[in-house]
Coordinates of C-alpha atoms in Angstrom, one line a residue:
X1 CA 43.8 39.3 -88.8
X2 CA 43.1 40.9 -85.5
X3 CA 40.4 38.3 -84.3
X4 CA 42.9 36.4 -85.1
X5 CA 45.8 38.3 -83.1
X6 CA 43.2 37.7 -80.5
X7 CA 42.2 34.4 -80.0
X8 CA 46.2 32.9 -79.9
X9 CA 46.7 35.8 -76.9
X10 CA 43.3 34.2 -75.4
X11 CA 44.7 31.5 -75.8
X12 CA 47.7 31.8 -74.7
X13 CA 46.9 33.1 -71.4
X14 CA 44.8 30.8 -70.3
X15 CA 47.9 27.9 -71.0
X16 CA 49.5 29.7 -68.6
X17 CA 47.2 30.4 -66.1
X18 CA 46.5 26.7 -66.3
X19 CA 50.6 25.6 -65.9
X20 CA 50.6 27.9 -63.4
X21 CA 47.9 26.5 -61.7
X22 CA 49.0 23.0 -62.0
X23 CA 52.6 24.1 -60.8
X24 CA 51.1 25.8 -57.9
X25 CA 48.9 22.5 -57.0
X26 CA 52.4 20.5 -57.3
X27 CA 54.4 22.8 -54.7
X28 CA 51.2 22.1 -51.9
X29 CA 50.8 18.9 -50.6
X30 CA 47.6 18.0 -48.8
X31 CA 46.6 15.0 -46.4
X32 CA 44.9 13.9 -43.1
X33 CA 46.2 13.5 -40.2
X34 CA 45.4 12.8 -36.5
X35 CA 46.5 15.5 -33.8
X36 CA 49.0 13.4 -31.2
X37 CA 50.6 14.4 -28.0
X38 CA 54.6 14.5 -28.6
X39 CA 54.8 13.2 -25.1
X40 CA 52.9 10.2 -24.0
X41 CA 52.9 8.1 -20.7
X42 CA 50.1 4.8 -20.1
X43 CA 50.3 3.1 -17.0
X44 CA 48.7 -0.9 -16.8
X45 CA 48.5 -2.3 -13.4
X46 CA 49.0 -6.3 -13.5
X47 CA 46.9 -8.9 -12.9
X48 CA 46.2 -9.2 -9.0
X49 CA 48.1 -6.0 -8.3
X50 CA 46.2 -3.2 -5.9
X51 CA 46.5 0.4 -5.8
X52 CA 47.0 2.1 -1.9
X53 CA 46.3 5.3 -3.1
X54 CA 45.8 8.1 -6.0
X55 CA 47.5 11.4 -5.9
X56 CA 45.9 13.0 -9.1
X57 CA 42.7 13.3 -10.6
X58 CA 41.6 13.3 -13.8
X59 CA 42.1 16.4 -16.2
X60 CA 44.9 17.5 -13.3
X61 CA 48.1 19.1 -14.2
X62 CA 51.4 17.6 -12.7
X63 CA 54.9 18.3 -12.9
X64 CA 58.2 16.0 -14.0
X65 CA 58.7 13.7 -11.2
X66 CA 55.4 14.2 -9.0
X67 CA 53.7 11.3 -6.9
X68 CA 50.8 10.2 -9.0
X69 CA 50.1 7.4 -7.5
X70 CA 51.4 3.9 -5.1
X71 CA 50.5 0.4 -5.2
X72 CA 49.9 -1.6 -2.3
X73 CA 52.9 -2.9 -1.2
X74 CA 52.8 -4.3 2.2
X75 CA 54.5 -7.0 1.8
X76 CA 57.3 -5.8 0.6
X77 CA 57.5 -3.6 3.6
X78 CA 56.7 -5.8 6.1
X79 CA 60.0 -8.1 4.2
X80 CA 62.2 -5.4 3.7
X81 CA 61.5 -4.1 7.5
X82 CA 62.6 -7.8 9.4
X83 CA 65.6 -7.8 6.8
X84 CA 66.8 -4.7 8.0
X85 CA 66.1 -6.2 11.1
X86 CA 68.1 -9.0 10.3
X87 CA 70.7 -7.2 9.7
X88 CA 71.2 -5.0 12.3
X89 CA 71.1 -8.3 14.9
X90 CA 73.4 -9.9 12.6
X91 CA 76.2 -6.8 13.2
X92 CA 75.7 -6.6 17.1
X93 CA 74.9 -10.5 17.7
X94 CA 78.9 -11.4 16.9
X95 CA 79.2 -14.1 19.8
X96 CA 80.5 -16.7 17.5
X97 CA 82.9 -14.5 15.8
X98 CA 84.0 -13.8 19.0
X99 CA 84.2 -17.0 20.6
X100 CA 85.8 -18.4 17.0
X101 CA 88.5 -15.8 17.9
X102 CA 89.5 -16.2 21.3
X103 CA 89.9 -20.0 20.8
X104 CA 92.2 -19.3 17.7
X105 CA 93.9 -16.4 20.3
X106 CA 94.2 -18.8 22.9
X107 CA 95.4 -21.7 20.4
X108 CA 98.2 -18.9 19.2
X109 CA 99.6 -18.5 23.2
X110 CA 100.5 -22.1 23.2
X111 CA 101.8 -22.7 20.7
X112 CA 104.1 -19.7 21.8
X113 CA 104.3 -21.2 25.2
X114 CA 105.0 -24.8 23.7
X115 CA 108.3 -23.4 21.1
X116 CA 109.2 -21.0 24.4
X117 CA 109.4 -24.4 26.9
X118 CA 110.9 -26.4 23.5
X119 CA 113.9 -23.6 23.1
X120 CA 114.6 -22.9 27.2
X121 CA 115.1 -26.9 27.1
X122 CA 117.4 -27.1 24.0
X123 CA 119.7 -24.3 25.5
X124 CA 119.9 -25.9 28.9
X125 CA 121.6 -29.4 27.2
X126 CA 123.7 -29.9 25.2
X127 CA 121.0 -31.1 22.0
X128 CA 123.5 -31.1 19.6
X129 CA 124.6 -34.6 20.4
X130 CA 121.2 -35.9 21.2
X131 CA 123.0 -39.4 22.0
X132 CA 124.6 -37.6 24.6
X133 CA 121.0 -36.7 26.6
X134 CA 120.4 -39.3 29.6
X135 CA 116.8 -41.3 29.1
X136 CA 115.0 -38.5 31.5
X137 CA 116.2 -35.4 29.2
X138 CA 115.1 -37.6 26.0
X139 CA 112.1 -38.4 27.4
X140 CA 111.1 -34.9 28.4
X141 CA 112.6 -33.9 25.0
X142 CA 109.8 -36.2 23.2
X143 CA 107.3 -34.7 25.2
X144 CA 108.1 -31.2 24.5
X145 CA 108.3 -32.0 20.8
X146 CA 104.8 -33.9 20.9
X147 CA 103.2 -30.8 22.7
X148 CA 104.7 -28.6 20.1
X149 CA 103.3 -29.9 17.1
X150 CA 100.1 -30.9 18.6
X151 CA 99.4 -26.8 19.8
X152 CA 100.4 -26.0 16.1
X153 CA 98.1 -28.7 14.6
X154 CA 95.1 -26.7 17.1
X155 CA 96.3 -23.3 15.6
X156 CA 95.9 -24.6 12.3
X157 CA 92.2 -26.1 13.4
X158 CA 91.1 -22.9 15.2
X159 CA 92.3 -20.7 12.5
X160 CA 90.4 -22.9 9.5
X161 CA 87.2 -22.6 11.9
X162 CA 87.6 -19.2 12.7
X163 CA 88.1 -18.9 8.7
X164 CA 84.9 -20.6 8.3
X165 CA 82.9 -18.2 10.6
X166 CA 83.5 -15.0 8.8
X167 CA 83.0 -16.6 5.8
X168 CA 79.6 -17.8 7.4
X169 CA 79.1 -14.3 8.2
X170 CA 80.0 -12.5 5.1
X171 CA 77.8 -15.0 2.9
X172 CA 75.1 -14.2 5.7
X173 CA 75.4 -10.5 5.3
X174 CA 75.8 -10.5 1.8
X175 CA 72.8 -12.5 1.0
X176 CA 70.9 -9.9 3.2
X177 CA 72.4 -7.2 1.6
X178 CA 71.0 -8.5 -1.8
X179 CA 67.7 -8.9 -0.5
X180 CA 67.4 -5.5 1.3
X181 CA 68.6 -3.7 -2.4
X182 CA 66.4 -5.6 -4.6
X183 CA 63.5 -5.0 -1.9
X184 CA 64.0 -1.3 -1.8
X185 CA 63.8 -1.7 -5.7
X186 CA 60.6 -3.3 -5.3
X187 CA 59.5 -0.2 -3.1
X188 CA 60.8 2.4 -5.3
X189 CA 58.7 0.8 -8.4
X190 CA 55.4 1.0 -6.4
X191 CA 55.6 4.7 -6.4
X192 CA 54.7 5.8 -9.8
X193 CA 56.0 9.5 -10.3
X194 CA 55.3 11.7 -13.5
X195 CA 58.1 10.9 -16.4
X196 CA 57.4 14.7 -18.0
X197 CA 55.2 17.7 -17.2
X198 CA 51.5 17.3 -18.3
X199 CA 47.9 16.6 -18.0
X200 CA 46.3 13.8 -16.9
X201 CA 43.8 12.7 -19.7
X202 CA 42.4 9.3 -18.8
X203 CA 42.3 8.2 -14.9
X204 CA 40.8 4.4 -14.2
X205 CA 40.4 4.8 -10.4
X206 CA 40.1 1.1 -10.1
X207 CA 42.0 0.4 -7.3
X208 CA 42.7 -3.9 -8.3
X209 CA 43.1 -5.5 -11.1
X210 CA 40.8 -8.7 -11.0
X211 CA 41.6 -9.7 -14.5
X212 CA 43.8 -11.7 -16.2
X213 CA 45.4 -8.9 -18.3
X214 CA 47.4 -5.5 -18.0
X215 CA 44.5 -2.8 -17.1
X216 CA 45.2 0.6 -18.0
X217 CA 45.5 2.9 -15.1
X218 CA 46.0 6.5 -16.3
X219 CA 47.3 8.4 -19.5
X220 CA 49.5 11.1 -19.2
X221 CA 50.0 13.9 -21.7
X222 CA 51.9 16.8 -22.2
X223 CA 49.4 19.1 -24.5
X224 CA 51.8 22.2 -24.6
X225 CA 53.5 20.4 -27.7
X226 CA 51.5 18.6 -29.9
X227 CA 52.0 16.9 -33.7
X228 CA 50.4 15.4 -36.4
X229 CA 51.4 12.5 -38.1
X230 CA 50.2 12.1 -42.1
X231 CA 51.0 10.0 -44.4
X232 CA 52.1 10.4 -48.1
X233 CA 52.5 8.4 -50.9
X234 CA 56.2 8.2 -53.0
X235 CA 55.6 10.9 -55.4
X236 CA 54.6 13.2 -52.5
X237 CA 57.2 12.2 -49.9
X238 CA 60.5 12.5 -51.8
X239 CA 59.3 16.4 -52.6
X240 CA 59.2 17.0 -48.6
X241 CA 61.9 17.5 -46.5
X242 CA 62.6 18.9 -42.4
X243 CA 61.9 22.6 -41.8
X244 CA 59.3 23.2 -44.2
X245 CA 56.5 24.9 -43.1
X246 CA 52.7 23.4 -43.3
X247 CA 48.8 24.9 -42.4
X248 CA 46.5 22.7 -40.5
X249 CA 42.9 23.2 -40.2
X250 CA 41.0 21.1 -38.1
X251 CA 37.9 19.3 -38.9
X252 CA 34.5 20.2 -38.1
X253 CA 35.5 23.8 -36.5
X254 CA 34.6 26.4 -38.5
X255 CA 38.8 29.3 -39.1
X256 CA 40.3 26.7 -36.5
X257 CA 43.7 27.1 -38.9
X258 CA 46.8 26.5 -37.1
X259 CA 50.9 26.5 -38.6
X260 CA 53.0 23.7 -37.8
X261 CA 57.1 22.8 -39.2
X262 CA 58.0 19.1 -40.6
X263 CA 60.2 17.9 -37.4
X264 CA 60.5 14.3 -38.5
X265 CA 60.6 12.2 -41.9
X266 CA 61.7 8.7 -40.1
X267 CA 59.6 5.8 -39.3
X268 CA 58.3 1.9 -41.0
X269 CA 56.4 2.9 -44.6
X270 CA 52.8 0.9 -45.2
X271 CA 50.9 -0.5 -47.3
X272 CA 47.1 1.2 -48.3
X273 CA 44.7 -0.9 -49.4
X274 CA 45.7 -0.4 -53.0
X275 CA 49.0 -1.9 -52.1
X276 CA 51.3 2.3 -52.4
X277 CA 54.0 2.3 -50.1
X278 CA 52.7 5.1 -47.7
X279 CA 55.5 7.0 -45.8
X280 CA 54.9 8.6 -42.5
X281 CA 55.4 12.5 -42.2
X282 CA 55.5 14.3 -38.6
X283 CA 54.8 18.2 -38.0
X284 CA 55.3 20.3 -34.8
X285 CA 52.3 22.5 -34.4
X286 CA 53.3 25.8 -33.3
X287 CA 50.5 27.9 -31.3
X288 CA 48.1 25.1 -29.7
X289 CA 47.0 27.8 -26.7
X290 CA 44.9 30.0 -28.5
X291 CA 42.4 27.2 -29.3
X292 CA 41.2 23.7 -27.6
X293 CA 43.1 21.2 -29.4
X294 CA 43.5 17.8 -27.8
X295 CA 45.1 14.3 -28.9
X296 CA 42.8 12.7 -31.3
X297 CA 41.2 15.2 -33.3
X298 CA 41.7 15.3 -37.1
X299 CA 42.6 17.7 -39.3
X300 CA 43.8 19.0 -42.9
X301 CA 47.6 19.1 -43.4
X302 CA 48.7 21.6 -46.1
X303 CA 52.5 21.1 -46.6
X304 CA 53.9 23.6 -48.7
X305 CA 56.8 22.4 -50.9
X306 CA 59.8 24.2 -52.6

């Protein structure tokens, strides 16, 4: 009887430990991932483009907004200088506009003079009764009216010429302004600056792309903010939430363990070779300064589920 109780006790303890171990394993999810930089920027040189000067070296640290390289923009700079010169000359060389303006003012003056002459004549005679005018007065009156009509027409023509001259000036000025804006934008693109603070991980010092496809010149990465992405099957993924802790053990490096936290569960799932969907999970590493950790390293990630 005592022996049976002992066997049942051992069996109960064994089952309890077994289920406890299974439950513990279910609360931990293991997956492999690759270390990467949270911020990464790659610059490509287009076919035919050339680099005038590098301002950084490989493994060099740069601050956000600092100049990294300058493309060869001699033609752009020359054209920008020419456009600036043409704008200045257009503003100073307004002789055509001045001539049109003087002609219009003269026409206005002539019209006013003819209008005044006609008014004075009509006041000097009894214009209310035109039939009472003698032949000389009638001829004089017709001449003055014809002169007024001619000067009015001349004034309108000169005004139209002045407006056309102003329109041509505005059109030329606006065209040059548009060219200057475009060239300035091109000139700013020729100066490549760092979009964030980081380290130059790759640097190709080829000053010209003679090929037919874009050529990678440099890779800027933020080594102070590293993350690792793992992919989990659906049964594992549903247990994960943002904010849970994880342990990250680097491959091939003894005692290289770090901690991390899940920061993102969004992404496009992909199918593995067996047809199972794999869902991406991104973790941010807590401490990367205590050991040499670089993007591209592989690691075993242990997620501690609730």
